């Protein structure tokens, strides 16, 4: 990001976009104690953030940063892009905290929606990734042959996932990785549940066709 940055809770936001750590909350807001922030629900934290409590948003960011990163990684296939997606999602949420409507869903789903759309946009603009660009995962298998086979399967699965259109990857990320319900995942992608089911059905078919006989 081009502006001066202030890093907190594993994410970064431009100093110009944020209040000072010692700044008083907006009129009518009561600054919560640290223990209150840790125990507060997401919607409460976001409400405090909208009233000017930067530390409340830090707490919210800490909770959801790993999930936002995973969504970005699943959709873009790039660790660097996933970090950018998570940063972008949190920055947008910070800027729009006062606009969140709890009647329309949970804060987590709202954040996942922001991250999903950001990741889809990045994936559409990006060039196809080479096979060796997929991030490696640690393999606990002590047997070298088993470890090699596991890495090969992981590479094949990663390659197959990257062949899916970005929206299908997003549907898988929200429904399977994050465990959202059909209605929640559809809302996060701004589509109907029927459209989500279609994305998942096509994604599973393409994966099964690509991996038939390989992962059996």
PDB file of C-alpha atoms in Angstrom, residues 16 22 24 26 57 59-60 66 69 74-75 77 91 93 100 103 112 116 119 130 151 157 171 173 186-187 194 200:
ATOM      1  CA  UNK A  16      -4.408   8.490   7.522  1.00  0.00           C
ATOM      2  CA  UNK A  22      -5.150   7.521  22.396  1.00  0.00           C
ATOM      3  CA  UNK A  24     -11.229   9.514  22.404  1.00  0.00           C
ATOM      4  CA  UNK A  26     -16.849   9.489  19.173  1.00  0.00           C
ATOM      5  CA  UNK A  57     -11.183  -3.466  15.331  1.00  0.00           C
ATOM      6  CA  UNK A  59      -9.448  -7.606  18.104  1.00  0.00           C
ATOM      7  CA  UNK A  60     -11.831  -8.314  15.242  1.00  0.00           C
ATOM      8  CA  UNK A  66      -6.428 -16.402   9.295  1.00  0.00           C
ATOM      9  CA  UNK A  69      -5.974 -15.372   4.297  1.00  0.00           C
ATOM     10  CA  UNK A  74      -7.854 -20.821  -2.095  1.00  0.00           C
ATOM     11  CA  UNK A  75      -9.135 -18.394  -4.726  1.00  0.00           C
ATOM     12  CA  UNK A  77      -3.511 -19.748  -5.392  1.00  0.00           C
ATOM     13  CA  UNK A  91      -9.114  -2.083   5.273  1.00  0.00           C
ATOM     14  CA  UNK A  93     -14.185  -3.286   6.657  1.00  0.00           C
ATOM     15  CA  UNK A 100     -22.652  -2.876   8.471  1.00  0.00           C
ATOM     16  CA  UNK A 103     -29.933  -7.697  10.310  1.00  0.00           C
ATOM     17  CA  UNK A 112     -15.650 -13.285   3.966  1.00  0.00           C
ATOM     18  CA  UNK A 116     -14.042 -13.332  -1.707  1.00  0.00           C
ATOM     19  CA  UNK A 119      -9.799 -12.403  -4.378  1.00  0.00           C
ATOM     20  CA  UNK A 130       2.819 -22.539 -12.783  1.00  0.00           C
ATOM     21  CA  UNK A 151       3.288 -34.033  -1.984  1.00  0.00           C
ATOM     22  CA  UNK A 157      -5.002 -31.259  -6.344  1.00  0.00           C
ATOM     23  CA  UNK A 171     -17.767 -21.284  -3.631  1.00  0.00           C
ATOM     24  CA  UNK A 173     -13.592 -21.880  -0.109  1.00  0.00           C
ATOM     25  CA  UNK A 186     -24.514 -17.487  -1.424  1.00  0.00           C
ATOM     26  CA  UNK A 187     -24.985 -14.194   0.404  1.00  0.00           C
ATOM     27  CA  UNK A 194     -29.415 -22.111  -6.520  1.00  0.00           C
ATOM     28  CA  UNK A 200     -20.330 -26.241  -6.412  1.00  0.00           C
TER      29      UNK A 200
END
